[in-house]
């Protein structure tokens, strides 16, 4: 079993849930043996979700099929409600008509999106999809010719979402995945499991070896782990510029849009990882933090009892910037 078989690299997060604790290993042989023993107790399932992938690691093999089925049911439900790629989703119906009577789940994500948009002064904004399309990113179902609005152009009364701006669209891809992660955790309550959903991670219980589940933060654009992260009931989300970007004229254009400059983020942030109480909050905060940078985002993270690790581009190196004790919280 090689490293690539043990690691799943997606969105800047390396899933190392099946690796043994090797900090004090004395030989390569003992590491390999313990890895095989631990992996033999684990059941690993994976599949496609939200244009990316999911991976579920369950400690009890008897529960693996049941857990996988529950996870896939959650993914299908959230995709059916909030995918901007599906013509029959609630999000697509709003984008087609500018008004929507929302289900409870879509309303939850909508309210959370608008609250985070207000708290971040628009650094997180669910109306930016047409701008992303103009730079070659985002759901093709949303035309780049559509107007770029602001979150203030959306109005919510109860479960009714409307806008007075003709052609305005919404895209919850920056937060709905985190909500889905929380719903998966609820569906698997009582099990020992580790789940990764398009780069977002959460876990419950413990690894069969007795240690906590471990995730890892990948150094952008490499197969090298920057940090290992101990998962203890919190959610980990990472946003970065390495997975979806291109270079023109010596500048990198990445998929995260800055709503204030109406262009891709260009502030020296290579990646940011956020630990928060829920996937919903961690996911949205990671996007906002990517836009705001480490200095400006500190009060927002504190307000949500979250911590973050920034990887900043400094000439030819990457510099870590720890906000609110991320490294101590994540320490293995």
Short mmCIF file of C-alpha atoms in Angstrom, two decimals, residues 15-18 55-59 181-182 184-186 188-197 200-207 211-215 229-236 275-279:
data_model
loop_
_atom_site.label_atom_id
_atom_site.label_comp_id
_atom_site.label_asym_id
_atom_site.label_seq_id
_atom_site.Cartn_x
_atom_site.Cartn_y
_atom_site.Cartn_z
CA UNK A 15 -7.09 12.64 3.99
CA UNK A 16 -4.74 10.60 6.14
CA UNK A 17 -7.39 8.92 8.21
CA UNK A 18 -5.97 5.46 7.54
CA UNK A 55 -14.68 9.45 0.87
CA UNK A 56 -16.00 7.67 3.95
CA UNK A 57 -13.86 5.67 6.36
CA UNK A 58 -15.76 3.59 8.91
CA UNK A 59 -14.11 1.80 11.83
CA UNK A 181 -21.05 17.57 5.59
CA UNK A 182 -23.01 18.47 8.75
CA UNK A 184 -23.82 13.48 6.83
CA UNK A 185 -22.43 13.68 10.36
CA UNK A 186 -25.98 13.77 11.72
CA UNK A 188 -24.02 8.78 10.90
CA UNK A 189 -24.49 9.75 14.55
CA UNK A 190 -23.27 7.04 16.90
CA UNK A 191 -20.67 5.57 14.51
CA UNK A 192 -16.90 5.93 14.49
CA UNK A 193 -16.21 7.49 11.10
CA UNK A 194 -14.17 9.93 9.08
CA UNK A 195 -15.70 11.68 6.06
CA UNK A 196 -14.20 13.95 3.40
CA UNK A 197 -16.49 15.77 1.01
CA UNK A 200 -14.15 19.41 3.64
CA UNK A 201 -13.53 17.05 6.55
CA UNK A 202 -15.20 15.97 9.77
CA UNK A 203 -15.02 12.88 11.99
CA UNK A 204 -16.59 11.30 15.04
CA UNK A 205 -15.31 8.72 17.50
CA UNK A 206 -11.85 7.28 17.08
CA UNK A 207 -9.66 5.35 14.66
CA UNK A 211 -5.99 7.44 18.32
CA UNK A 212 -8.04 10.36 16.95
CA UNK A 213 -8.81 10.50 13.26
CA UNK A 214 -6.24 12.53 11.36
CA UNK A 215 -6.52 14.79 8.34
CA UNK A 229 -4.69 17.90 11.87
CA UNK A 230 -6.29 16.03 14.75
CA UNK A 231 -10.03 15.81 14.17
CA UNK A 232 -12.08 16.06 17.36
CA UNK A 233 -15.66 16.75 16.37
CA UNK A 234 -14.93 20.02 14.57
CA UNK A 235 -15.01 20.58 10.81
CA UNK A 236 -12.03 21.43 8.60
CA UNK A 275 -11.48 24.78 11.91
CA UNK A 276 -14.99 25.56 13.13
CA UNK A 277 -17.88 23.97 14.99
CA UNK A 278 -19.76 23.05 11.82
CA UNK A 279 -19.00 22.36 8.19
#
